[in-house]
Amino acid sequence: MGKVIRRILAIIPAVIIQVLWMCILMSWLAPYATVVSTILSICTFLFVLFIIIKRDEGTYKILWLLVLLTLPVLGAVLYLELGNKRTGLPIWKRLQRAKLDSATDCERVVEEIKKDDIRLAQTIQNLCHKTNLPVVPNEQVTYYPLGDKMYPDMITDLQSATKYIYVEYFIIAHGKMWDSMVEILAKKAAQGVDVRVLYDDLGSISTYSKKDAKKLREMGIHCHTFNPLYAIKGTINYRDHRKMLVVDGKVAYSGGINLADEYINEYEKYGHWKDIGFRLTGQAVMNYVLMFEEFWCAFCDKNDELPRRHEMQPIQIPEQKDGYVISYYDSPLRSDSISNDLYMDLLSQAVNYAWFYTPYLMLGDGLMESFVRAAERGVDVRILMPGIPDKKIIFRMSHSYYQELLDAGVKIYEYQPGFVHAKACMVDDRICTIGTVNLDYRSLFLHFENNSMFYESEMIQKLKADYEATLEQCAQMQPYDIKKYAFRWFFDGLLRVFAPLC
């Protein structure tokens, strides 16, 4: 908490200076009010035109247009600092320098998938092309319906490491889970294993400090914070929301589970914590190795570079396989919102059902329309949400989307025992995704995320069985009568205007 307060206090002088400067400037320009007003009107018009033409999410545009038309000068400054991708340019440049030149070779696998489903093969091929990561045969995957189940296996695999360990998470917090892992990481580092930890500064702002990171380095563990947040540097957008643990390039863990005790139900924070994850082995692990190493090379210090960097390997198609998997990361600095577009695509292909886990629900226009259209044409569309929220205002904003979805036939359920932090979707017993992507603006448009999509894998049935078991502990939401709740309808609409900020 002290870390948060110190950063807020550091910002206050800068805000006071800015306000004083604006007052002096307005006083000095008062005699030229007509000229200034004309110039501001022209600039506002050009700004509005720029936002309208720009390729971006519609609701996001509407929010900024309202701000600009209400407060032209302040709105323009806020847009340049918060709404425009210019603030992410330094991050983008670092990632460009760290990218591998090698092209993705997934044609053989895509041709195999085309034999079963040409339309889905096109989706997978497009995903490979845009992320520059391959779809590969899935050799073995373990599904975990709770963080409690995944944690012991993570410990076992860490203890078996002989070459390297990569740890990258949004939230790291002291407690049973992380402290027990650190004990193993320190021992492995002393044995000569290359141990590297990357965590997000904002995600861990109240749980992990520079002193903690320094202690890791003193133990021989390489540790860096992603996108440090200072008073005059850093941004609340473009956070590293990814979650992955890689051991020796043989095993990879991912899902919604961070490295904190509430994720393994060691203590109750918001009732029972429902989260999911998975463990990959085989050549599918290499995508996670490549994703971590790209970020490490982009954001670490020059004196802490990797001893060597892995490259994409030729894809081997074994005789025995459990379908296919493509693991990728989503970047807010790309022109396309990969996961948002993927979910729209999958919903358009759904025939029988499309079921989703998400802790938050704030959809852009395109994805909202995809949910509505799928339900209206008879697809069984379901969304499973928390019953006990972690952030009440965000939960209320999520509820503002319920009415339109429910009216279209989408079924929404809330998990009564506690909080759902799982992020997944499954479609027609053929495809599923599990990763870090929430169905909200931050995940879909403003953060770095990772996701794994499985095709014709046993993983789909395991996820589906868990979803059906979880539904038994849920309450189904019902639409309200707009005629009786006119104010709620108005308030919901107001909340949805500001949803892109949350």
CSV table of N, CA and C in Angstrom, one decimal, residues 82-199:
chain,number,residue,atom,x,y,z
A,82,LEU,N,-3.6,9.2,-23.3
A,82,LEU,CA,-4.3,7.9,-22.8
A,82,LEU,C,-5.0,7.1,-24.0
A,83,GLY,N,-5.5,7.9,-24.9
A,83,GLY,CA,-6.3,7.2,-25.9
A,83,GLY,C,-5.6,6.9,-27.2
A,84,ASN,N,-4.4,7.4,-27.4
A,84,ASN,CA,-3.7,7.2,-28.6
A,84,ASN,C,-2.5,6.2,-28.4
A,85,LYS,N,-2.2,5.5,-29.4
A,85,LYS,CA,-1.1,4.5,-29.2
A,85,LYS,C,0.3,5.1,-29.2
A,86,ARG,N,0.3,6.4,-29.4
A,86,ARG,CA,1.6,7.1,-29.4
A,86,ARG,C,2.4,6.8,-28.1
A,87,THR,N,1.7,6.7,-26.9
A,87,THR,CA,2.3,6.5,-25.7
A,87,THR,C,3.0,5.1,-25.6
A,88,GLY,N,2.5,4.2,-26.5
A,88,GLY,CA,3.1,2.9,-26.5
A,88,GLY,C,4.2,2.7,-27.5
A,89,LEU,N,4.6,3.8,-28.2
A,89,LEU,CA,5.6,3.8,-29.2
A,89,LEU,C,7.0,3.2,-28.7
A,90,PRO,N,7.5,3.6,-27.5
A,90,PRO,CA,8.7,3.1,-27.0
A,90,PRO,C,8.6,1.5,-26.8
A,91,ILE,N,7.5,1.1,-26.4
A,91,ILE,CA,7.3,-0.4,-26.2
A,91,ILE,C,7.3,-1.1,-27.5
A,92,TRP,N,6.6,-0.5,-28.5
A,92,TRP,CA,6.5,-1.1,-29.8
A,92,TRP,C,7.9,-1.2,-30.5
A,93,LYS,N,8.7,-0.1,-30.3
A,93,LYS,CA,10.1,-0.1,-30.9
A,93,LYS,C,10.9,-1.2,-30.3
A,94,ARG,N,10.8,-1.4,-29.0
A,94,ARG,CA,11.6,-2.5,-28.3
A,94,ARG,C,11.2,-3.9,-28.8
A,95,LEU,N,9.9,-4.1,-29.0
A,95,LEU,CA,9.4,-5.4,-29.5
A,95,LEU,C,9.8,-5.6,-30.9
A,96,GLN,N,9.8,-4.5,-31.7
A,96,GLN,CA,10.3,-4.7,-33.1
A,96,GLN,C,11.7,-5.1,-33.2
A,97,ARG,N,12.5,-4.5,-32.3
A,97,ARG,CA,14.0,-4.9,-32.3
A,97,ARG,C,14.2,-6.3,-31.8
A,98,ALA,N,13.3,-6.8,-31.0
A,98,ALA,CA,13.4,-8.2,-30.4
A,98,ALA,C,12.8,-9.3,-31.2
A,99,LYS,N,12.1,-8.9,-32.3
A,99,LYS,CA,11.4,-9.9,-33.1
A,99,LYS,C,12.4,-10.8,-33.8
A,100,LEU,N,12.0,-12.1,-34.0
A,100,LEU,CA,12.8,-13.0,-34.8
A,100,LEU,C,12.4,-12.8,-36.3
A,101,ASP,N,13.4,-12.9,-37.1
A,101,ASP,CA,13.2,-12.8,-38.6
A,101,ASP,C,12.5,-14.0,-39.2
A,102,SER,N,12.6,-15.1,-38.6
A,102,SER,CA,12.1,-16.4,-39.2
A,102,SER,C,10.6,-16.3,-39.4
A,103,ALA,N,10.2,-16.9,-40.5
A,103,ALA,CA,8.8,-16.9,-40.8
A,103,ALA,C,8.1,-18.2,-40.3
A,104,THR,N,6.9,-18.1,-40.0
A,104,THR,CA,6.1,-19.3,-39.4
A,104,THR,C,5.8,-20.3,-40.5
A,105,ASP,N,6.2,-21.6,-40.3
A,105,ASP,CA,5.9,-22.6,-41.2
A,105,ASP,C,4.8,-23.5,-40.7
A,106,CYS,N,3.6,-23.2,-41.1
A,106,CYS,CA,2.5,-24.0,-40.5
A,106,CYS,C,1.6,-24.6,-41.7
A,107,GLU,N,2.1,-24.5,-42.9
A,107,GLU,CA,1.3,-25.0,-44.1
A,107,GLU,C,0.9,-26.4,-44.0
A,108,ARG,N,1.8,-27.3,-43.5
A,108,ARG,CA,1.5,-28.7,-43.5
A,108,ARG,C,0.3,-29.0,-42.5
A,109,VAL,N,0.4,-28.3,-41.4
A,109,VAL,CA,-0.7,-28.5,-40.4
A,109,VAL,C,-2.0,-28.0,-40.9
A,110,VAL,N,-1.9,-26.8,-41.5
A,110,VAL,CA,-3.1,-26.1,-42.0
A,110,VAL,C,-3.8,-27.0,-43.1
A,111,GLU,N,-3.0,-27.6,-43.9
A,111,GLU,CA,-3.5,-28.5,-44.9
A,111,GLU,C,-4.2,-29.7,-44.3
A,112,GLU,N,-3.6,-30.2,-43.2
A,112,GLU,CA,-4.3,-31.3,-42.5
A,112,GLU,C,-5.6,-30.9,-42.0
A,113,ILE,N,-5.7,-29.7,-41.4
A,113,ILE,CA,-7.0,-29.3,-40.8
A,113,ILE,C,-8.0,-29.0,-41.9
A,114,LYS,N,-7.5,-28.6,-43.1
A,114,LYS,CA,-8.4,-28.3,-44.2
A,114,LYS,C,-9.2,-29.5,-44.7
A,115,LYS,N,-8.6,-30.7,-44.5
A,115,LYS,CA,-9.3,-31.9,-44.8
A,115,LYS,C,-10.6,-32.1,-44.0
A,116,ASP,N,-10.6,-31.5,-42.8
A,116,ASP,CA,-11.8,-31.7,-41.9
A,116,ASP,C,-12.7,-30.4,-42.0
A,117,ASP,N,-12.1,-29.3,-42.0
A,117,ASP,CA,-12.9,-28.0,-41.9
A,117,ASP,C,-12.1,-26.9,-42.5
A,118,ILE,N,-12.5,-26.6,-43.8
A,118,ILE,CA,-11.8,-25.5,-44.5
A,118,ILE,C,-11.9,-24.1,-43.9
A,119,ARG,N,-13.2,-23.9,-43.4
A,119,ARG,CA,-13.4,-22.5,-42.8
A,119,ARG,C,-12.6,-22.3,-41.6
A,120,LEU,N,-12.5,-23.3,-40.7
A,120,LEU,CA,-11.7,-23.2,-39.5
A,120,LEU,C,-10.2,-23.2,-39.8
A,121,ALA,N,-9.8,-23.9,-40.8
A,121,ALA,CA,-8.4,-23.9,-41.2
A,121,ALA,C,-8.0,-22.5,-41.7
A,122,GLN,N,-8.9,-21.7,-42.3
A,122,GLN,CA,-8.6,-20.3,-42.7
A,122,GLN,C,-8.4,-19.5,-41.4
A,123,THR,N,-9.3,-19.7,-40.4
A,123,THR,CA,-9.1,-19.0,-39.2
A,123,THR,C,-7.8,-19.2,-38.5
A,124,ILE,N,-7.4,-20.5,-38.5
A,124,ILE,CA,-6.1,-20.8,-37.9
A,124,ILE,C,-4.9,-20.3,-38.7
A,125,GLN,N,-5.0,-20.4,-40.0
A,125,GLN,CA,-3.9,-19.9,-40.9
A,125,GLN,C,-3.8,-18.3,-40.7
A,126,ASN,N,-4.9,-17.6,-40.6
A,126,ASN,CA,-4.8,-16.2,-40.4
A,126,ASN,C,-4.2,-15.9,-39.0
A,127,LEU,N,-4.5,-16.7,-38.0
A,127,LEU,CA,-4.0,-16.5,-36.7
A,127,LEU,C,-2.5,-16.7,-36.7
A,128,CYS,N,-2.0,-17.7,-37.4
A,128,CYS,CA,-0.6,-18.0,-37.5
A,128,CYS,C,0.1,-16.8,-38.2
A,129,HIS,N,-0.5,-16.3,-39.3
A,129,HIS,CA,0.1,-15.2,-40.0
A,129,HIS,C,0.2,-13.9,-39.2
A,130,LYS,N,-0.8,-13.6,-38.5
A,130,LYS,CA,-0.8,-12.3,-37.7
A,130,LYS,C,0.0,-12.4,-36.5
A,131,THR,N,0.2,-13.5,-35.9
A,131,THR,CA,1.0,-13.6,-34.6
A,131,THR,C,2.4,-14.1,-34.9
A,132,ASN,N,2.7,-14.6,-36.1
A,132,ASN,CA,4.0,-15.2,-36.4
A,132,ASN,C,4.4,-16.3,-35.5
A,133,LEU,N,3.4,-17.1,-35.1
A,133,LEU,CA,3.6,-18.3,-34.3
A,133,LEU,C,2.8,-19.5,-34.9
A,134,PRO,N,3.4,-20.7,-34.8
A,134,PRO,CA,2.8,-21.8,-35.5
A,134,PRO,C,1.8,-22.5,-34.8
A,135,VAL,N,0.9,-23.2,-35.5
A,135,VAL,CA,0.0,-24.2,-35.0
A,135,VAL,C,0.7,-25.5,-35.1
A,136,VAL,N,0.7,-26.3,-34.0
A,136,VAL,CA,1.5,-27.5,-33.9
A,136,VAL,C,0.6,-28.7,-33.4
A,137,PRO,N,1.0,-29.9,-33.7
A,137,PRO,CA,0.3,-31.0,-33.1
A,137,PRO,C,0.4,-31.0,-31.5
A,138,ASN,N,-0.7,-31.2,-30.9
A,138,ASN,CA,-0.8,-31.3,-29.4
A,138,ASN,C,-0.5,-32.7,-29.0
A,139,GLU,N,0.6,-32.8,-28.3
A,139,GLU,CA,1.1,-34.2,-27.8
A,139,GLU,C,0.5,-34.6,-26.5
A,140,GLN,N,0.5,-33.6,-25.5
A,140,GLN,CA,0.0,-34.0,-24.2
A,140,GLN,C,-0.4,-32.7,-23.5
A,141,VAL,N,-1.6,-32.6,-22.9
A,141,VAL,CA,-2.0,-31.5,-22.2
A,141,VAL,C,-2.8,-31.9,-21.0
A,142,THR,N,-2.6,-31.3,-19.8
A,142,THR,CA,-3.3,-31.5,-18.6
A,142,THR,C,-4.2,-30.3,-18.3
A,143,TYR,N,-5.5,-30.6,-18.0
A,143,TYR,CA,-6.4,-29.5,-17.6
A,143,TYR,C,-6.6,-29.4,-16.1
A,144,TYR,N,-6.6,-28.2,-15.6
A,144,TYR,CA,-6.8,-28.0,-14.1
A,144,TYR,C,-8.0,-27.1,-13.9
A,145,PRO,N,-9.0,-27.7,-13.2
A,145,PRO,CA,-10.3,-26.9,-13.0
A,145,PRO,C,-10.1,-25.9,-11.9
A,146,LEU,N,-9.0,-26.0,-11.1
A,146,LEU,CA,-8.7,-25.0,-10.0
A,146,LEU,C,-7.2,-24.8,-9.9
A,147,GLY,N,-6.9,-23.6,-9.4
A,147,GLY,CA,-5.5,-23.3,-9.2
A,147,GLY,C,-4.9,-24.3,-8.1
A,148,ASP,N,-5.8,-24.7,-7.2
A,148,ASP,CA,-5.4,-25.6,-6.1
A,148,ASP,C,-4.8,-26.9,-6.7
A,149,LYS,N,-5.4,-27.3,-7.8
A,149,LYS,CA,-4.9,-28.6,-8.5
A,149,LYS,C,-3.6,-28.4,-9.3
A,150,MET,N,-3.5,-27.2,-9.8
A,150,MET,CA,-2.3,-26.9,-10.7
A,150,MET,C,-1.0,-26.7,-9.9
A,151,TYR,N,-1.2,-26.0,-8.7
A,151,TYR,CA,0.0,-25.6,-7.9
A,151,TYR,C,1.0,-26.8,-7.6
A,152,PRO,N,0.5,-27.9,-7.1
A,152,PRO,CA,1.4,-29.0,-6.8
A,152,PRO,C,2.3,-29.5,-8.0
A,153,ASP,N,1.6,-29.5,-9.1
A,153,ASP,CA,2.4,-30.0,-10.3
A,153,ASP,C,3.4,-28.9,-10.8
A,154,MET,N,3.1,-27.6,-10.6
A,154,MET,CA,4.1,-26.6,-10.8
A,154,MET,C,5.3,-26.7,-10.0
A,155,ILE,N,5.1,-27.0,-8.7
A,155,ILE,CA,6.2,-27.2,-7.8
A,155,ILE,C,7.0,-28.4,-8.2
A,156,THR,N,6.4,-29.5,-8.6
A,156,THR,CA,7.1,-30.7,-9.0
A,156,THR,C,8.0,-30.4,-10.2
A,157,ASP,N,7.4,-29.8,-11.2
A,157,ASP,CA,8.2,-29.5,-12.4
A,157,ASP,C,9.3,-28.5,-12.1
A,158,LEU,N,9.1,-27.5,-11.3
A,158,LEU,CA,10.2,-26.6,-10.9
A,158,LEU,C,11.4,-27.4,-10.3
A,159,GLN,N,11.0,-28.3,-9.4
A,159,GLN,CA,12.1,-29.1,-8.8
A,159,GLN,C,12.9,-30.0,-9.7
A,160,SER,N,12.3,-30.3,-10.9
A,160,SER,CA,13.0,-31.1,-11.9
A,160,SER,C,13.8,-30.3,-12.9
A,161,ALA,N,13.8,-29.0,-12.8
A,161,ALA,CA,14.5,-28.2,-13.8
A,161,ALA,C,16.0,-28.4,-13.8
A,162,THR,N,16.6,-28.4,-15.0
A,162,THR,CA,18.0,-28.6,-15.1
A,162,THR,C,18.7,-27.5,-16.0
A,163,LYS,N,17.9,-26.8,-16.8
A,163,LYS,CA,18.5,-25.9,-17.8
A,163,LYS,C,18.0,-24.5,-17.5
A,164,TYR,N,16.7,-24.2,-17.6
A,164,TYR,CA,16.2,-22.9,-17.4
A,164,TYR,C,14.8,-22.9,-17.0
A,165,ILE,N,14.4,-21.8,-16.3
A,165,ILE,CA,13.0,-21.6,-15.8
A,165,ILE,C,12.6,-20.2,-16.2
A,166,TYR,N,11.5,-20.0,-16.9
A,166,TYR,CA,11.0,-18.7,-17.2
A,166,TYR,C,9.7,-18.5,-16.5
A,167,VAL,N,9.6,-17.4,-15.8
A,167,VAL,CA,8.4,-17.0,-15.0
A,167,VAL,C,7.9,-15.7,-15.5
A,168,GLU,N,6.7,-15.6,-15.9
A,168,GLU,CA,6.1,-14.3,-16.3
A,168,GLU,C,4.6,-14.2,-15.9
A,169,TYR,N,4.4,-13.2,-15.0
A,169,TYR,CA,3.0,-13.1,-14.5
A,169,TYR,C,2.6,-11.6,-14.3
A,170,PHE,N,1.3,-11.4,-14.3
A,170,PHE,CA,0.8,-10.1,-14.0
A,170,PHE,C,0.8,-9.7,-12.6
A,171,ILE,N,0.5,-10.7,-11.7
A,171,ILE,CA,0.5,-10.5,-10.3
A,171,ILE,C,1.4,-11.5,-9.6
A,172,ILE,N,2.3,-11.0,-8.7
A,172,ILE,CA,3.1,-11.8,-7.8
A,172,ILE,C,2.9,-11.3,-6.4
A,173,ALA,N,2.6,-12.1,-5.5
A,173,ALA,CA,2.4,-11.7,-4.1
A,173,ALA,C,3.0,-12.7,-3.1
A,174,HIS,N,3.5,-12.2,-2.1
A,174,HIS,CA,4.1,-13.1,-1.0
A,174,HIS,C,3.0,-13.9,-0.4
A,175,GLY,N,3.3,-15.1,-0.1
A,175,GLY,CA,2.4,-16.1,0.5
A,175,GLY,C,2.9,-17.5,0.3
A,176,LYS,N,2.1,-18.5,0.6
A,176,LYS,CA,2.5,-19.9,0.4
A,176,LYS,C,2.9,-20.2,-1.0
A,177,MET,N,2.1,-19.8,-2.0
A,177,MET,CA,2.4,-20.1,-3.3
A,177,MET,C,3.7,-19.6,-3.8
A,178,TRP,N,3.8,-18.2,-3.8
A,178,TRP,CA,5.0,-17.6,-4.4
A,178,TRP,C,6.3,-17.9,-3.5
A,179,ASP,N,6.2,-17.8,-2.2
A,179,ASP,CA,7.3,-18.0,-1.4
A,179,ASP,C,7.9,-19.4,-1.5
A,180,SER,N,7.0,-20.4,-1.7
A,180,SER,CA,7.5,-21.8,-1.8
A,180,SER,C,8.2,-21.9,-3.2
A,181,MET,N,7.7,-21.2,-4.2
A,181,MET,CA,8.3,-21.2,-5.5
A,181,MET,C,9.7,-20.5,-5.5
A,182,VAL,N,9.8,-19.4,-4.8
A,182,VAL,CA,11.1,-18.7,-4.7
A,182,VAL,C,12.1,-19.6,-4.1
A,183,GLU,N,11.8,-20.3,-3.1
A,183,GLU,CA,12.7,-21.2,-2.4
A,183,GLU,C,13.3,-22.2,-3.4
A,184,ILE,N,12.5,-22.7,-4.3
A,184,ILE,CA,13.0,-23.7,-5.3
A,184,ILE,C,13.8,-22.9,-6.3
A,185,LEU,N,13.3,-21.7,-6.8
A,185,LEU,CA,14.0,-21.0,-7.8
A,185,LEU,C,15.4,-20.6,-7.3
A,186,ALA,N,15.6,-20.2,-6.0
A,186,ALA,CA,16.9,-19.9,-5.5
A,186,ALA,C,17.8,-21.1,-5.5
A,187,LYS,N,17.3,-22.2,-5.1
A,187,LYS,CA,18.1,-23.5,-5.1
A,187,LYS,C,18.6,-23.8,-6.5
A,188,LYS,N,17.7,-23.7,-7.5
A,188,LYS,CA,18.0,-24.0,-8.9
A,188,LYS,C,19.0,-23.0,-9.5
A,189,ALA,N,18.9,-21.7,-9.1
A,189,ALA,CA,19.8,-20.7,-9.6
A,189,ALA,C,21.2,-21.0,-9.0
A,190,ALA,N,21.3,-21.5,-7.7
A,190,ALA,CA,22.6,-21.9,-7.1
A,190,ALA,C,23.2,-23.1,-7.8
A,191,GLN,N,22.3,-23.9,-8.4
A,191,GLN,CA,22.8,-25.1,-9.1
A,191,GLN,C,23.2,-24.8,-10.6
A,192,GLY,N,23.0,-23.6,-11.0
A,192,GLY,CA,23.4,-23.2,-12.3
A,192,GLY,C,22.3,-23.1,-13.3
A,193,VAL,N,21.1,-23.3,-12.9
A,193,VAL,CA,19.9,-23.2,-13.8
A,193,VAL,C,19.7,-21.7,-14.0
A,194,ASP,N,19.4,-21.4,-15.3
A,194,ASP,CA,19.1,-20.0,-15.7
A,194,ASP,C,17.6,-19.7,-15.3
A,195,VAL,N,17.4,-18.9,-14.2
A,195,VAL,CA,16.1,-18.6,-13.7
A,195,VAL,C,15.8,-17.1,-14.0
A,196,ARG,N,14.7,-16.9,-14.7
A,196,ARG,CA,14.3,-15.5,-15.1
A,196,ARG,C,12.8,-15.2,-14.7
A,197,VAL,N,12.6,-14.1,-14.1
A,197,VAL,CA,11.3,-13.7,-13.6
A,197,VAL,C,10.9,-12.3,-14.2
A,198,LEU,N,9.8,-12.2,-14.9
A,198,LEU,CA,9.3,-10.9,-15.4
A,198,LEU,C,7.9,-10.7,-14.9
A,199,TYR,N,7.6,-9.6,-14.2
A,199,TYR,CA,6.3,-9.3,-13.7
A,199,TYR,C,5.8,-7.9,-14.0
